[in-house]
PDB file of C-alpha atoms in Angstrom:
ATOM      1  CA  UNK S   1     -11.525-102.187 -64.328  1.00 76.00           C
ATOM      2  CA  UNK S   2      -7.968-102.525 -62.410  1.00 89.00           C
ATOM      3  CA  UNK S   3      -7.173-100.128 -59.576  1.00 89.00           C
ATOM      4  CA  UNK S   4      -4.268 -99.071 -62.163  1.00 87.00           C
ATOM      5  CA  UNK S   5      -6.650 -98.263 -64.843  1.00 88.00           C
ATOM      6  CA  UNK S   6      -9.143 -96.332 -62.241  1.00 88.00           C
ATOM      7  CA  UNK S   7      -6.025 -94.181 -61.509  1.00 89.00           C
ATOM      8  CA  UNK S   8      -4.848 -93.757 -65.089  1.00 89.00           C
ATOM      9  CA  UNK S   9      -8.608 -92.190 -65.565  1.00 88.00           C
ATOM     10  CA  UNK S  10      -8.486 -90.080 -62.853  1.00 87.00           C
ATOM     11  CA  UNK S  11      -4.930 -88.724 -63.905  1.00 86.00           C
ATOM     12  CA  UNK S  12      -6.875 -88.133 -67.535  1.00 84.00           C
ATOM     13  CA  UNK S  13      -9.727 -86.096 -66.157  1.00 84.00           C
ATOM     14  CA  UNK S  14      -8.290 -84.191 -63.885  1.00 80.00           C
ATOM     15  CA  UNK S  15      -5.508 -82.791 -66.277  1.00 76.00           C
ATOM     16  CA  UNK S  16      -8.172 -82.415 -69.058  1.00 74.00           C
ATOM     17  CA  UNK S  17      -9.617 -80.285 -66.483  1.00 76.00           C
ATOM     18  CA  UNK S  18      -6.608 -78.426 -65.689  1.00 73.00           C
ATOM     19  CA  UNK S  19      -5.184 -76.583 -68.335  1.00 75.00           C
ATOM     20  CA  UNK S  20      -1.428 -75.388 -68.687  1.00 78.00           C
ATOM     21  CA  UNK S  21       0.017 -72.659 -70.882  1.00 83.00           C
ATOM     22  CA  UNK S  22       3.834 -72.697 -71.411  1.00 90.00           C
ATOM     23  CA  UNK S  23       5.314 -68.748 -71.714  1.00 90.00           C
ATOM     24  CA  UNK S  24       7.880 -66.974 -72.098  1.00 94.00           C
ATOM     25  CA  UNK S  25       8.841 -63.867 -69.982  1.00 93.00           C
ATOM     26  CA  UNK S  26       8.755 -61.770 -73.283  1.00 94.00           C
ATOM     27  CA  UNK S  27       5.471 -63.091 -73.772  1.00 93.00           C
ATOM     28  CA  UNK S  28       4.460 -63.024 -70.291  1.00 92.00           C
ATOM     29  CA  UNK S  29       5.529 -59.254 -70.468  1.00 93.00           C
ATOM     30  CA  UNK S  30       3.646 -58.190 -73.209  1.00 93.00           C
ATOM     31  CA  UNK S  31       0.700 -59.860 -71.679  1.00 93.00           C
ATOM     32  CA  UNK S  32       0.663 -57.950 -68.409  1.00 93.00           C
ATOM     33  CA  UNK S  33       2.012 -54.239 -70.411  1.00 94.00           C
ATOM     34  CA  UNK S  34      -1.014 -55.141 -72.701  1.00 95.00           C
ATOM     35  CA  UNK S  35      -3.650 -55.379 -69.668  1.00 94.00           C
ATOM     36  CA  UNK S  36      -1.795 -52.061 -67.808  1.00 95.00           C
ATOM     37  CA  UNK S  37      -1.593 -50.117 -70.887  1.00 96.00           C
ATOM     38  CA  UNK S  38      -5.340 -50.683 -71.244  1.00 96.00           C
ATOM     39  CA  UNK S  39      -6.695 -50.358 -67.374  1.00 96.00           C
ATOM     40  CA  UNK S  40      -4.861 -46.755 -67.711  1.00 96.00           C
ATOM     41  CA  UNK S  41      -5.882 -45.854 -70.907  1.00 96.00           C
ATOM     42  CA  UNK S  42      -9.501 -46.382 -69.068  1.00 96.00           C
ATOM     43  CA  UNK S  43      -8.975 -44.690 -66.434  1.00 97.00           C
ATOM     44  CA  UNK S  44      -7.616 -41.551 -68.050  1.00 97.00           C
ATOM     45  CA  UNK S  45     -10.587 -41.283 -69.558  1.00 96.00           C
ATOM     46  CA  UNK S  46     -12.733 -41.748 -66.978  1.00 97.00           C
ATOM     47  CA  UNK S  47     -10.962 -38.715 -65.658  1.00 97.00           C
ATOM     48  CA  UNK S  48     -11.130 -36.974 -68.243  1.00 96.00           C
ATOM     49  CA  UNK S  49     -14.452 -36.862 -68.940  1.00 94.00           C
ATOM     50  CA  UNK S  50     -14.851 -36.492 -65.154  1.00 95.00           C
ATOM     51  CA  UNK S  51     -12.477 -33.461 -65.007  1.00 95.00           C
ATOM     52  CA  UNK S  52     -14.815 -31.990 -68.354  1.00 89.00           C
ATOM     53  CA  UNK S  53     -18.105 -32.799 -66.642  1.00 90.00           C
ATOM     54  CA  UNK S  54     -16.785 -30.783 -63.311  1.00 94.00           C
ATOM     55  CA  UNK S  55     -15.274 -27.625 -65.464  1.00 91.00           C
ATOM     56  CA  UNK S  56     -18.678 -27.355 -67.606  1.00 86.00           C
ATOM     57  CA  UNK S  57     -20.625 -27.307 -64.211  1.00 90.00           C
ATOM     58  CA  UNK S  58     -18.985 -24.757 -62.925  1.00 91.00           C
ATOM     59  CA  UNK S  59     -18.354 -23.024 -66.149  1.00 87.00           C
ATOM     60  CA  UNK S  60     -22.459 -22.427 -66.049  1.00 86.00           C
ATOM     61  CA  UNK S  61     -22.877 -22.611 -62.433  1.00 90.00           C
ATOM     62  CA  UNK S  62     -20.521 -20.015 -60.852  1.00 92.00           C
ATOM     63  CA  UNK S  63     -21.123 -17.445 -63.202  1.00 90.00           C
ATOM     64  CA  UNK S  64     -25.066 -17.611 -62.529  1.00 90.00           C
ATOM     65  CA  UNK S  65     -24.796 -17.780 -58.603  1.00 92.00           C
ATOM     66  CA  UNK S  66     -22.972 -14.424 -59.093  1.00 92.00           C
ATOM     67  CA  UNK S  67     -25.420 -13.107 -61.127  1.00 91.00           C
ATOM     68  CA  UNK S  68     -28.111 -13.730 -59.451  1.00 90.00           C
ATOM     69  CA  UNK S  69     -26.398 -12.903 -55.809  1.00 91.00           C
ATOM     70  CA  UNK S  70     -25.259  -9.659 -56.843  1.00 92.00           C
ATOM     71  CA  UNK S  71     -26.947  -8.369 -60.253  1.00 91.00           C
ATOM     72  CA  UNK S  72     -30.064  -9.776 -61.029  1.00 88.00           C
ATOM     73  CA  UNK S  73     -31.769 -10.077 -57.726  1.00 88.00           C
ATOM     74  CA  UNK S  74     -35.259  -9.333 -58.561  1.00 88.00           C
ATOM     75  CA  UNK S  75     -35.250  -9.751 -62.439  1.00 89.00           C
ATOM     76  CA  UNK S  76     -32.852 -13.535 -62.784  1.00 87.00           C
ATOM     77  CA  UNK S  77     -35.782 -15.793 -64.050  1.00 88.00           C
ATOM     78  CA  UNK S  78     -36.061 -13.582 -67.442  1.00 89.00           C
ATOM     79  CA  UNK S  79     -32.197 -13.377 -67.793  1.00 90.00           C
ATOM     80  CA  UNK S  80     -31.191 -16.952 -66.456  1.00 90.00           C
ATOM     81  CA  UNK S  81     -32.421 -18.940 -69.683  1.00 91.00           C
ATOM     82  CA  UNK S  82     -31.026 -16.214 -72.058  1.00 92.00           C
ATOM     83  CA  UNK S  83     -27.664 -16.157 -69.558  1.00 90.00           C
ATOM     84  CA  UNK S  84     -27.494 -19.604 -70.407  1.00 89.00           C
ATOM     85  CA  UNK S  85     -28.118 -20.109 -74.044  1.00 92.00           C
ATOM     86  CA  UNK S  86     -25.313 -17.472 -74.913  1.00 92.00           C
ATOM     87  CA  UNK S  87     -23.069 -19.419 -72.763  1.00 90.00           C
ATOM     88  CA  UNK S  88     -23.801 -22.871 -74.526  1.00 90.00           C
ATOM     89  CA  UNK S  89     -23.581 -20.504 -77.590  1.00 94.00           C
ATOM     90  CA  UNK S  90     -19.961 -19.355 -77.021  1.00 91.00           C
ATOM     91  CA  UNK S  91     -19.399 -22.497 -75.908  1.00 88.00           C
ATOM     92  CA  UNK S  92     -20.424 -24.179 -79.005  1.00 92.00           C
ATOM     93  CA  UNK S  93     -18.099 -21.341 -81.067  1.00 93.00           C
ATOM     94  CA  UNK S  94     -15.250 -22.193 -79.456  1.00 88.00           C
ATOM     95  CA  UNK S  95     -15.708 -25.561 -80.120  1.00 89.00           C
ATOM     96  CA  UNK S  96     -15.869 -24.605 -83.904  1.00 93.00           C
ATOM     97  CA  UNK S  97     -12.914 -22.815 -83.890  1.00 91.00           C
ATOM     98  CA  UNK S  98     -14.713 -19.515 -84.215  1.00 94.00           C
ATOM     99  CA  UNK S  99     -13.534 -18.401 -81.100  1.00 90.00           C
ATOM    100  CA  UNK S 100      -9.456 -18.385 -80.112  1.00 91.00           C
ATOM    101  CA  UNK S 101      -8.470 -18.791 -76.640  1.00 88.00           C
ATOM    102  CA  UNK S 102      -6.059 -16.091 -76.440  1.00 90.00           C
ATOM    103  CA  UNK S 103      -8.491 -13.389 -77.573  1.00 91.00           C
ATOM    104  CA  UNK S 104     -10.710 -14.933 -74.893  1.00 89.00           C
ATOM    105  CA  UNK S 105      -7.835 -14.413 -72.257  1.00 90.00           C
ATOM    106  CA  UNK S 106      -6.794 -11.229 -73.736  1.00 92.00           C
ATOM    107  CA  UNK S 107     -10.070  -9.873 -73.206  1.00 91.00           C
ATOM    108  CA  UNK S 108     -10.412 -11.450 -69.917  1.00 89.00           C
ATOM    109  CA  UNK S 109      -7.161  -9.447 -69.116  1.00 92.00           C
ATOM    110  CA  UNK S 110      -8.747  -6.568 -70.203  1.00 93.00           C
ATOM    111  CA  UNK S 111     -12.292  -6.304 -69.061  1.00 92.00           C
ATOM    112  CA  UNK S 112     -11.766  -8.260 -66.394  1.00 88.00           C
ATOM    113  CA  UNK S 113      -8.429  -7.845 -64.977  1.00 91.00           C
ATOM    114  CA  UNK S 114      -7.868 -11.574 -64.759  1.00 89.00           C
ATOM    115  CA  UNK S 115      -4.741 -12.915 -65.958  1.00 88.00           C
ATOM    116  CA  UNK S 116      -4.767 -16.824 -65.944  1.00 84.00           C
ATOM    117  CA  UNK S 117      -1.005 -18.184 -65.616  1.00 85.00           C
ATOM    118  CA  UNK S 118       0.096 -21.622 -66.664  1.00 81.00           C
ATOM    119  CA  UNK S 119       2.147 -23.007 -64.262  1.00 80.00           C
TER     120      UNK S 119
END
C-alpha cells in the first residue's frame, strides 16, 4: 500500500466517523424553538405540580395546627382523623364540581370575614 493510498484511508475513516448535517436557519430555528418549547413546557409543570403539592400541605396543615393550638387542646386525636377526612371530602366535591368557588368565598366573607382579592 502507497503512502497516497494510506492517506486516502485515513481521509475515509475519519469522515465516516465524522458526520455533517447541512441546515438551514429556518430549520435550524425550528430545531432549537422545538427543544425550548419543550424544556418549558417541563418545567411548568414541574411547578405546577410543585406549587399544588405546597397549597394541599398547607391547605391540611395550617388549619390543624390552629386547631389543635387553640381549640382542641386536650381532645385533637379523636377530632384530627375526622378533621381530616371532611377536608379530603370537600376537597374531593370541589373537584366534582359540587362545590363553586364563589359560594366558598362568599361564605368565607361571611363567616369568616376574609375577603380574598385577586390582584
Amino acid at each position: 500500500m502507497s503512502r497516497a493510498e494510506m492517506r486516502r484511508l485515513q481521509r475515509e475513516q475519519k469522515k465516516s466517523e465524522t458526520v455533517t448535517y447541512n441546515l438551514t436557519k429556518a430549520q435550524l430555528d425550528a430545531m432549537v424553538n422545538k427543544k425550548f418549547r419543550d424544556e418549558l413546557s417541563r418545567v411548568k409543570k414541574e411547578a405546577t405540580e410543585d406549587a399544588v403539592r405546597t397549597a394541599m400541605t398547607l391547605m391540611l396543615t395550617l388549619p390543624l395546627e390552629v386547631l389543635i393550638d387553640h381549640y382542641w387542646q386536650k381532645s385533637y386525636a379523636d377530632r384530627i382523623p375526622k378533621f381530616t377526612a371532611y377536608v379530603i371530602d370537600y376537597y374531593k366535591k370541589w373537584e366534582s364540581g359540587e362545590l363553586d368557588m364563589d359560594k366558598l368565598q362568599a361564605d368565607l366573607w361571611e363567616r369568616g370575614r376574609v375577603k380574598i382579592v385577586e390582584e
